[in-house]
PDB file of N, CA and C and ligand atoms in Angstrom:
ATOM      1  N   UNK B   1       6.911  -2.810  -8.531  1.00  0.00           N
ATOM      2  CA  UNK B   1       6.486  -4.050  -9.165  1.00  0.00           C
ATOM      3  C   UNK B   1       5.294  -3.736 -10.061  1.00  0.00           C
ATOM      4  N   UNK B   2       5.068  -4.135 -11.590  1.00  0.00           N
ATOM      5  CA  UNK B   2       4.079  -4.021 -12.305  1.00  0.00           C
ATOM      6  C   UNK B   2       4.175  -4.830 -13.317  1.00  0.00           C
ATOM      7  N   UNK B   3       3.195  -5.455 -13.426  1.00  0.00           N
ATOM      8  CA  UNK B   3       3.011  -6.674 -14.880  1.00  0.00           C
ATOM      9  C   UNK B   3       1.556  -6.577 -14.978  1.00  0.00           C
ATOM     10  N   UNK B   4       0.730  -6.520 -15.869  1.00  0.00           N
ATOM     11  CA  UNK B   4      -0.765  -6.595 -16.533  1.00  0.00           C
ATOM     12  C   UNK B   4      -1.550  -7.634 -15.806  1.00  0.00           C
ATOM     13  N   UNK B   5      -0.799  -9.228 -15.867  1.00  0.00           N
ATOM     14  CA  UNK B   5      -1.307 -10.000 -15.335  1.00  0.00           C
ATOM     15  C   UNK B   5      -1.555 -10.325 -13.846  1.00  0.00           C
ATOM     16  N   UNK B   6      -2.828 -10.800 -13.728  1.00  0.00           N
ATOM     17  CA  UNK B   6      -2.739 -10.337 -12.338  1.00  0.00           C
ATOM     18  C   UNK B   6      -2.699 -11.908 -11.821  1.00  0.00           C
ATOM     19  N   UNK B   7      -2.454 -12.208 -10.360  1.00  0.00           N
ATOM     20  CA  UNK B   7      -1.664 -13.298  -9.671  1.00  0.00           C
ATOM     21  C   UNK B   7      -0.672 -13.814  -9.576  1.00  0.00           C
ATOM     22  N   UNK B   8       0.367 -12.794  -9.897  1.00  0.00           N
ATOM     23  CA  UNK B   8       1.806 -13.434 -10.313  1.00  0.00           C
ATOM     24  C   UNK B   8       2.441 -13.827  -9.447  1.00  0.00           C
ATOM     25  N   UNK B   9       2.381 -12.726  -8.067  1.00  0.00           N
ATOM     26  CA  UNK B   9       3.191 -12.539  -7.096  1.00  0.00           C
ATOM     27  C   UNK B   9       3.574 -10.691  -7.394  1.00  0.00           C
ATOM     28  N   UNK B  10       2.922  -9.979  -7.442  1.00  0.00           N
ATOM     29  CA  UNK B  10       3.641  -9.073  -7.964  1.00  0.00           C
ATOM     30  C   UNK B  10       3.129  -8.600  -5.897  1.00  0.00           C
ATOM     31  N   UNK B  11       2.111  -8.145  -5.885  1.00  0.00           N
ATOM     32  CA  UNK B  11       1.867  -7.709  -4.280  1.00  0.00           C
ATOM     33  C   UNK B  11       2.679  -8.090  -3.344  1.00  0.00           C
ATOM     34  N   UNK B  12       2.671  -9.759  -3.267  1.00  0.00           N
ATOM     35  CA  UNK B  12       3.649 -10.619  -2.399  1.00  0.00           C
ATOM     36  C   UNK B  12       4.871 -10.124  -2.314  1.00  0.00           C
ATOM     37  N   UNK B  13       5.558 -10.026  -3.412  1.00  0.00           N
ATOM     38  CA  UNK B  13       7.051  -9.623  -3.684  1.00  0.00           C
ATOM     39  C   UNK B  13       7.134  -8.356  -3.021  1.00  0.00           C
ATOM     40  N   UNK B  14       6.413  -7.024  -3.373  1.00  0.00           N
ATOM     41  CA  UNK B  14       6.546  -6.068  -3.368  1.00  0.00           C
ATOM     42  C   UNK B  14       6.907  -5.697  -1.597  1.00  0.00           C
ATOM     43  N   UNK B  15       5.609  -6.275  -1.054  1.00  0.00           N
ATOM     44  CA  UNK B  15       5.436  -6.082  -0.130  1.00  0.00           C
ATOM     45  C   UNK B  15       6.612  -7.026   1.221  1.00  0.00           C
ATOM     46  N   UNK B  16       7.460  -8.258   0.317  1.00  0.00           N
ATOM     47  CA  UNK B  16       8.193  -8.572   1.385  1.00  0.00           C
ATOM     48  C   UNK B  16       9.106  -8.010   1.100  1.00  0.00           C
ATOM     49  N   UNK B  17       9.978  -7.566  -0.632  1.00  0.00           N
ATOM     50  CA  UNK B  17      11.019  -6.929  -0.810  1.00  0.00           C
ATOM     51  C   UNK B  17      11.401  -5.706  -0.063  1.00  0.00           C
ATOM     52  N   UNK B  18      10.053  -4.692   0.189  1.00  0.00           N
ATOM     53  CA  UNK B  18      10.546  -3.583   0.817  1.00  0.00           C
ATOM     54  C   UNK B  18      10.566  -3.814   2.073  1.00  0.00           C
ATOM     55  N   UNK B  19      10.094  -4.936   3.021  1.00  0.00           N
ATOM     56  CA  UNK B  19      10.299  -5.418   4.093  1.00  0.00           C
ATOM     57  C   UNK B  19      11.827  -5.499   4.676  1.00  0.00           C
ATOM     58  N   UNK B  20      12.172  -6.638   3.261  1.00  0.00           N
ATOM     59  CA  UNK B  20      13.332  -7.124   4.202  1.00  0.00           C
ATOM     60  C   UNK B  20      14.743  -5.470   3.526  1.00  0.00           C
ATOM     61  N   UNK B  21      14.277  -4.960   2.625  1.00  0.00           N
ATOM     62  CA  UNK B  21      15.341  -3.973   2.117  1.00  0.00           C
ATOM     63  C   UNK B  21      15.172  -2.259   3.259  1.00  0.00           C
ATOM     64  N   UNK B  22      14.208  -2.712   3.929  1.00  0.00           N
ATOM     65  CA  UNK B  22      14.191  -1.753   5.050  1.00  0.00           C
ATOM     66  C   UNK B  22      13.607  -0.221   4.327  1.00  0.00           C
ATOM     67  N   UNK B  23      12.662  -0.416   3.085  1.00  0.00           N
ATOM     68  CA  UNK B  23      12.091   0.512   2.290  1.00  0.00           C
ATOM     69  C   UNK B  23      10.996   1.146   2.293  1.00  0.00           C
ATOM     70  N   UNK B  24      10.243   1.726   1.958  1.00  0.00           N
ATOM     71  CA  UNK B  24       8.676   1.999   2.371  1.00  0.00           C
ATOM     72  C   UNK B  24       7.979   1.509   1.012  1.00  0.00           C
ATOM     73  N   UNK B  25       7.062   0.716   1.455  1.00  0.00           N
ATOM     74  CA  UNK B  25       6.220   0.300   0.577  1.00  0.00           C
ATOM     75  C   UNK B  25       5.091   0.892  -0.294  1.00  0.00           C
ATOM     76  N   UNK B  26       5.564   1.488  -1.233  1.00  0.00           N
ATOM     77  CA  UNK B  26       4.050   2.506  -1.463  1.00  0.00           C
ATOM     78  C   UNK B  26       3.145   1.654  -2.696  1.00  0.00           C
ATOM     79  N   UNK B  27       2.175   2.051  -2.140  1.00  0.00           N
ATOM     80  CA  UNK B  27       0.776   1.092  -2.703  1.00  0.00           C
ATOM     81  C   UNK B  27       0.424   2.128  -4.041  1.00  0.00           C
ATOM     82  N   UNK B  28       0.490   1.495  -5.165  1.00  0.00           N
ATOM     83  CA  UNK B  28      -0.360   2.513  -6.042  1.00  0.00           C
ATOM     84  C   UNK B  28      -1.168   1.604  -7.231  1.00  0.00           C
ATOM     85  N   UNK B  29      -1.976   0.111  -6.355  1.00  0.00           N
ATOM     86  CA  UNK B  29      -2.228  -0.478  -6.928  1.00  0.00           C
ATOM     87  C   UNK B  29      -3.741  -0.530  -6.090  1.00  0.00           C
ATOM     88  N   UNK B  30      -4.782  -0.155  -6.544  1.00  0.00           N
ATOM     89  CA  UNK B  30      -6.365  -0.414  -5.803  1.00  0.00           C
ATOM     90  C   UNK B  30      -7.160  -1.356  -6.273  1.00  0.00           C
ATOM     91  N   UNK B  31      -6.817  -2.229  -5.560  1.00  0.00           N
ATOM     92  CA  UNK B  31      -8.045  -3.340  -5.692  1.00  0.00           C
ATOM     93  C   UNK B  31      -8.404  -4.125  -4.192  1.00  0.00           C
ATOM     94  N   UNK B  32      -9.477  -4.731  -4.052  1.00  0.00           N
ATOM     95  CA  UNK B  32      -9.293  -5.602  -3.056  1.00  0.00           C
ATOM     96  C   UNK B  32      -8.819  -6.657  -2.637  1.00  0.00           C
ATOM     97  N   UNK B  33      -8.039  -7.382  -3.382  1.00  0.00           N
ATOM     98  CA  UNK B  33      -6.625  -7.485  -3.105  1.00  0.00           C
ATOM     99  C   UNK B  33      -5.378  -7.493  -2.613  1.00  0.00           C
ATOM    100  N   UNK B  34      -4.920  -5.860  -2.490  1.00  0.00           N
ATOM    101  CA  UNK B  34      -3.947  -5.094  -2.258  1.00  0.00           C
ATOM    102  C   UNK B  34      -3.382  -5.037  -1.421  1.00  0.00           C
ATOM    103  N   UNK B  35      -1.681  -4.515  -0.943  1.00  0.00           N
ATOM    104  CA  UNK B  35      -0.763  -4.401  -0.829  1.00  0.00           C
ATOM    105  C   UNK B  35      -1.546  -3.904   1.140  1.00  0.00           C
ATOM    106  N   UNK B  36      -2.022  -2.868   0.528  1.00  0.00           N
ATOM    107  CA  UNK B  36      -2.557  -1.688   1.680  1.00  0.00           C
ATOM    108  C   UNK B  36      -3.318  -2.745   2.571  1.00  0.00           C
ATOM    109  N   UNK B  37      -4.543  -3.372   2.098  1.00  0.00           N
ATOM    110  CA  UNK B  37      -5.464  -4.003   3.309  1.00  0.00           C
ATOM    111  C   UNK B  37      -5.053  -5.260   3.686  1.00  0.00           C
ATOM    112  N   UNK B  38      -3.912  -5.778   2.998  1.00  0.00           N
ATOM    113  CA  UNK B  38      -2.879  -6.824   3.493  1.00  0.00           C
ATOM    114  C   UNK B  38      -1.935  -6.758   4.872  1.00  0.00           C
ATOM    115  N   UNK B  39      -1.754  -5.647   4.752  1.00  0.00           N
ATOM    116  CA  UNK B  39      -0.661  -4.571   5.616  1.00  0.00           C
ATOM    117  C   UNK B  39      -1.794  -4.483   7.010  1.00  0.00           C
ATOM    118  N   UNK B  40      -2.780  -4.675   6.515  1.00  0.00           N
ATOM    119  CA  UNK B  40      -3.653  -4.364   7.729  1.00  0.00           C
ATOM    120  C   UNK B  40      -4.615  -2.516   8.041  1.00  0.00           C
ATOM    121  N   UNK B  41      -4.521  -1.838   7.020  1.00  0.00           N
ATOM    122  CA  UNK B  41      -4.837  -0.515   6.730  1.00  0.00           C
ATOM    123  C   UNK B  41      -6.079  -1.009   6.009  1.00  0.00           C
ATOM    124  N   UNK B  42      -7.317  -0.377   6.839  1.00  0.00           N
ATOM    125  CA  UNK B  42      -8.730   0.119   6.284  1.00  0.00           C
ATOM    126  C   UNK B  42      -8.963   1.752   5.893  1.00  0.00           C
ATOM    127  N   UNK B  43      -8.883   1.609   4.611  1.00  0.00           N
ATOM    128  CA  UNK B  43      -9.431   3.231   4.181  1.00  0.00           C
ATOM    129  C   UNK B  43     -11.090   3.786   4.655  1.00  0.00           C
ATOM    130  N   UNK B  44     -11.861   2.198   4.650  1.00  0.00           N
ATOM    131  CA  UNK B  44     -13.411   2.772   5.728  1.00  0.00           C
ATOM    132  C   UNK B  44     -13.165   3.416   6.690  1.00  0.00           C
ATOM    133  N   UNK B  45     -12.200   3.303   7.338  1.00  0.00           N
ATOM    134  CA  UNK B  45     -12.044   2.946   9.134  1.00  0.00           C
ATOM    135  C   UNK B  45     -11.300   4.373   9.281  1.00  0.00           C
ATOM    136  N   UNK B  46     -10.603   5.682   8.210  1.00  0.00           N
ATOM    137  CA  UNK B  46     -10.400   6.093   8.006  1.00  0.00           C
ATOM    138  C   UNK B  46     -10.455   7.660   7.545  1.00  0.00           C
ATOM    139  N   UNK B  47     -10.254   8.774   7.875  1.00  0.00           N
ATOM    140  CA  UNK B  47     -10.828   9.745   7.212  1.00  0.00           C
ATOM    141  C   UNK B  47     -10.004  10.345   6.353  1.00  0.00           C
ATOM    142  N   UNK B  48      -8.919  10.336   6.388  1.00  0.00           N
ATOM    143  CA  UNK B  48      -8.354  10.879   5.648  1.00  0.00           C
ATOM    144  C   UNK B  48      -7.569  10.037   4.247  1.00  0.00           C
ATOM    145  N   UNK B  49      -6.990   9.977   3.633  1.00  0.00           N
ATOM    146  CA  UNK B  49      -6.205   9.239   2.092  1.00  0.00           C
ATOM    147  C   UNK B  49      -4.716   9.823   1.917  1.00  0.00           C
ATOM    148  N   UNK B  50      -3.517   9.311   2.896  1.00  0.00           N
ATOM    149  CA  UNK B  50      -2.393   9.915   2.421  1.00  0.00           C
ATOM    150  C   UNK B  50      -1.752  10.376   1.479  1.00  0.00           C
ATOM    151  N   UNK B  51      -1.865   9.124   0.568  1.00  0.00           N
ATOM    152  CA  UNK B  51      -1.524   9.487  -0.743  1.00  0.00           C
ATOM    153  C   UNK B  51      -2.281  10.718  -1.634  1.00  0.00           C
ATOM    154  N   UNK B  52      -3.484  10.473  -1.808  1.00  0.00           N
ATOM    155  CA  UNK B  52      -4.559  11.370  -2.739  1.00  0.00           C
ATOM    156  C   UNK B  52      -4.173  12.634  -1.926  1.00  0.00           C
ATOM    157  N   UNK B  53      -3.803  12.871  -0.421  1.00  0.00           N
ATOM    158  CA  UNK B  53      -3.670  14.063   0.177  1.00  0.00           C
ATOM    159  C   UNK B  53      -2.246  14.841  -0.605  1.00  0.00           C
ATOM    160  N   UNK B  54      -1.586  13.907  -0.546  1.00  0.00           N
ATOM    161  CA  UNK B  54       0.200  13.941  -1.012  1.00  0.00           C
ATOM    162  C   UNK B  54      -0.042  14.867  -2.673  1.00  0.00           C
ATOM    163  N   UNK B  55      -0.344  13.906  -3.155  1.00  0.00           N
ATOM    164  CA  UNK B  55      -0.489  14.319  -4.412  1.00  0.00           C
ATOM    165  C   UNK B  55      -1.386  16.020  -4.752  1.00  0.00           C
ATOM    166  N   UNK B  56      -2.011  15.872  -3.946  1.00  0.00           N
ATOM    167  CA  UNK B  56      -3.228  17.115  -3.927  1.00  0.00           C
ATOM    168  C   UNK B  56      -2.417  18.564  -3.756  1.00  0.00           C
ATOM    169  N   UNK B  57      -1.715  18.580  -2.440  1.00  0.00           N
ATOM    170  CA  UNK B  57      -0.897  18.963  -1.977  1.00  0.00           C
ATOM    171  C   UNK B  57       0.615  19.420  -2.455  1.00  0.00           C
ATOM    172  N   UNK B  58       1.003  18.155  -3.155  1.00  0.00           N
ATOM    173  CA  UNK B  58       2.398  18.793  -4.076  1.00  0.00           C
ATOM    174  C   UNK B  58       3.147  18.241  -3.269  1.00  0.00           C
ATOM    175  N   UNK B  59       3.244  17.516  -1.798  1.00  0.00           N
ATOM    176  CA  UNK B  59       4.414  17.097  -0.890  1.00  0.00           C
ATOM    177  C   UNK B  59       4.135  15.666  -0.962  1.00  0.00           C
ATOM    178  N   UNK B  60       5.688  14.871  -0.256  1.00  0.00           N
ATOM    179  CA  UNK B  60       6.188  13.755   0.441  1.00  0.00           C
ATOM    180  C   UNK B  60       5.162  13.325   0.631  1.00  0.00           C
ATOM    181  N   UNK B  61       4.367  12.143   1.082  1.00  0.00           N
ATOM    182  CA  UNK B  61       3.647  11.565   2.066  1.00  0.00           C
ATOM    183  C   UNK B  61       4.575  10.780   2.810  1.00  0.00           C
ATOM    184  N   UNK B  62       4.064  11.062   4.333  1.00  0.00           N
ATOM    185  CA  UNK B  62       4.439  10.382   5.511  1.00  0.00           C
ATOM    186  C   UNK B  62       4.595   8.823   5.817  1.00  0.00           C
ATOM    187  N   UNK B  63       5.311   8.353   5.529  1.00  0.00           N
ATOM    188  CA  UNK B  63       4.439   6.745   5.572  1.00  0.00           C
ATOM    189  C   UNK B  63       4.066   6.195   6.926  1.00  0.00           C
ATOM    190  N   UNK B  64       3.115   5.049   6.943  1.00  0.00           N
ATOM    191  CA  UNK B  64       2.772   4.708   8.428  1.00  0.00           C
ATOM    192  C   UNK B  64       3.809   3.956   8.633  1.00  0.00           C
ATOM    193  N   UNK B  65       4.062   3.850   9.831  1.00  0.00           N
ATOM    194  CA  UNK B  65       5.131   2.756  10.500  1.00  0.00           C
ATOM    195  C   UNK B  65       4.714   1.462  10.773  1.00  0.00           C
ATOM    196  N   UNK B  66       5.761   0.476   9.721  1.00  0.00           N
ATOM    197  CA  UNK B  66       5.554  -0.982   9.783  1.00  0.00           C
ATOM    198  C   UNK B  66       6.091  -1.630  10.892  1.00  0.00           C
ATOM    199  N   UNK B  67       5.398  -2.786  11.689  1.00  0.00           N
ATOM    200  CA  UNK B  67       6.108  -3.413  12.604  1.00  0.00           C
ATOM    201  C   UNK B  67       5.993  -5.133  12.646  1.00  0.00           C
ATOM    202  N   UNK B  68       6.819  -5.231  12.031  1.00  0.00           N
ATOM    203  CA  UNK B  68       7.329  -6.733  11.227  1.00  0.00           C
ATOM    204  C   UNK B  68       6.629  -6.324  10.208  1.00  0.00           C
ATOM    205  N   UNK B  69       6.749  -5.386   9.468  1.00  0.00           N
ATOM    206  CA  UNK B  69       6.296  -5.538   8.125  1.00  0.00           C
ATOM    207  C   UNK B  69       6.724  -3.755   7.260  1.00  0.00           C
ATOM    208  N   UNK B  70       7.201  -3.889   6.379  1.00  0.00           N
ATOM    209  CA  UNK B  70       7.512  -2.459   5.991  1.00  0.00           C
ATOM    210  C   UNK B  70       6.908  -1.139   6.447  1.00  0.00           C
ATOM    211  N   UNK B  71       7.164  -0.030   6.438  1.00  0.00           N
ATOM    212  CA  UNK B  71       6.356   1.235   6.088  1.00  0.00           C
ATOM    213  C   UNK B  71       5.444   1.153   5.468  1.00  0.00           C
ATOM    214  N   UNK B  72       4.790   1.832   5.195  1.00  0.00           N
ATOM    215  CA  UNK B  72       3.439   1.663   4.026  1.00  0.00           C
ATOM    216  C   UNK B  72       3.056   3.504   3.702  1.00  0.00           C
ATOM    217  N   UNK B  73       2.943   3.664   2.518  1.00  0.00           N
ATOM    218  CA  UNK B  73       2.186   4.882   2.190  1.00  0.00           C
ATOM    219  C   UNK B  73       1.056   4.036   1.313  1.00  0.00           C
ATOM    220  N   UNK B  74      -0.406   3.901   1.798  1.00  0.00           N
ATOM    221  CA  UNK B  74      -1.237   3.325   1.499  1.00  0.00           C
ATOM    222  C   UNK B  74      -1.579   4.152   0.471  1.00  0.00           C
ATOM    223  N   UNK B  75      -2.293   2.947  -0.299  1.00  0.00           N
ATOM    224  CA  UNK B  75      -3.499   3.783  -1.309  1.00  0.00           C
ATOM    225  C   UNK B  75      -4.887   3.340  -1.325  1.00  0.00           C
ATOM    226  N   UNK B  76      -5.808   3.985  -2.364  1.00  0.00           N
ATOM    227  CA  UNK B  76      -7.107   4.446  -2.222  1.00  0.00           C
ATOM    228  C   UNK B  76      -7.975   4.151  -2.844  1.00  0.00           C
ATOM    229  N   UNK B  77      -9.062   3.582  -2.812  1.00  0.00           N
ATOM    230  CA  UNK B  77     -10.173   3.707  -3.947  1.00  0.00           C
ATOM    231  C   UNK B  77     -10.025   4.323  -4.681  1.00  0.00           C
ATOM    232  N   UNK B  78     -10.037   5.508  -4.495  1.00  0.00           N
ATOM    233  CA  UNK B  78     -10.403   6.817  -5.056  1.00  0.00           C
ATOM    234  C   UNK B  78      -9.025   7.458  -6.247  1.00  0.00           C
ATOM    235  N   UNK B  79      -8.197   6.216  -5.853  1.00  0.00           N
ATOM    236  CA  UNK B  79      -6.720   6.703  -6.794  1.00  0.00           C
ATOM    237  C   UNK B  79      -7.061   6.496  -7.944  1.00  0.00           C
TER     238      UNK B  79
HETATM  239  N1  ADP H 101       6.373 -17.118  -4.633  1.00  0.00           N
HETATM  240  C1  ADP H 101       5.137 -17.586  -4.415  1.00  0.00           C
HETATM  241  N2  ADP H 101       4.912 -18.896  -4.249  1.00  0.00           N
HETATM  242  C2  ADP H 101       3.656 -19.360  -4.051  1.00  0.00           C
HETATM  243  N3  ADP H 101       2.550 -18.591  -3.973  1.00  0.00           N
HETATM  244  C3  ADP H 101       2.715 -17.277  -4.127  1.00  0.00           C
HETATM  245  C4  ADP H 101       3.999 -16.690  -4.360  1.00  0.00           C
HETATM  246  N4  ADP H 101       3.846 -15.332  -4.495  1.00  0.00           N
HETATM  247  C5  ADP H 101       2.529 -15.097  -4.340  1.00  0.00           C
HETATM  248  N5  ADP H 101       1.848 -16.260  -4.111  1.00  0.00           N
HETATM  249  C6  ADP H 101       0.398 -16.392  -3.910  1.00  0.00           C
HETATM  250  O1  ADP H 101      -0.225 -16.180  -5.169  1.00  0.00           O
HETATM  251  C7  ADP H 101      -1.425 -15.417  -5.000  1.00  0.00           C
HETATM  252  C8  ADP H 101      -1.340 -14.153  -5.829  1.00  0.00           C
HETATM  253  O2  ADP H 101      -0.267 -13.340  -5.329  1.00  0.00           O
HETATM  254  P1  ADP H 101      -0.320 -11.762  -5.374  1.00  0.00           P
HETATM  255  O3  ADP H 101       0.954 -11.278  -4.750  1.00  0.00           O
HETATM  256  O4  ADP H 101      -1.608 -11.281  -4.766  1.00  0.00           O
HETATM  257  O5  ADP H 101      -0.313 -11.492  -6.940  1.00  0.00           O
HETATM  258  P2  ADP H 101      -0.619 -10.157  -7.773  1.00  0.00           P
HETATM  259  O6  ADP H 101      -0.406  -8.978  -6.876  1.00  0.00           O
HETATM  260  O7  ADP H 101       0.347 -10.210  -8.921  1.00  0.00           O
HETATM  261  O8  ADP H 101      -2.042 -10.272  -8.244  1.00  0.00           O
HETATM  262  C9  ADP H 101      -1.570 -15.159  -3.513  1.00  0.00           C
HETATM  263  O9  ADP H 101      -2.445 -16.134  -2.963  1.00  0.00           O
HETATM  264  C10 ADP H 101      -0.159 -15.331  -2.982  1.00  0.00           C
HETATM  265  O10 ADP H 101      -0.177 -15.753  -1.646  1.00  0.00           O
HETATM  266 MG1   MG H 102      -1.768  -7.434  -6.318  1.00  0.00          MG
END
């Protein structure tokens, strides 16, 4: 999901579409706001950054396991 404007529904959507399509949700949108701290994922609370690791790395990221709510490969401030 991506459109410029922001409040559309673009998070909302994203985040129930890959819900109900049984998909992993990957976040590559940082704001406070977002997809990720909706989901219930604190990057404070946190030491490590899956994604920024993923990318760093050259591999897959793992996604966390959703329960009533998609997978998630969160993202980061720092993206
Ligand atoms: N289909 C919808 N009907 C009514 N309100 C919606 C709908 N989709 C999203 N919203 C609400 O609109 C606001 C912005 O949605 P959000 O998904 O955060 O937009 P975006 O990610 O595009 O900025 C939120 O308060 C959300 O709950
Ligand atoms: Mg959003």
């Amino acid at each position: 999901m991506a459109a410029y404007k922001g409040g559309v529904g673009k998070t909302t959507i994203a985040s129930e579409l890959a819900y109900v399509m049984g998909a992993v949700l990957l976040d590559l949108d940082w704001d406070r706001g977002n997809a990720t701290r909706a989901w219930g994922y604190r990057t404070e609370q946190r030491a490590s950054a899956p994604l920024l690791d993923a990318i760093e790395a050259g591999r897959t990221p793992r996604p966390l396991v959703g329960k009533r709510k998609a997978d998630l490969v969160p993202c980061h401030e720092d993206f």
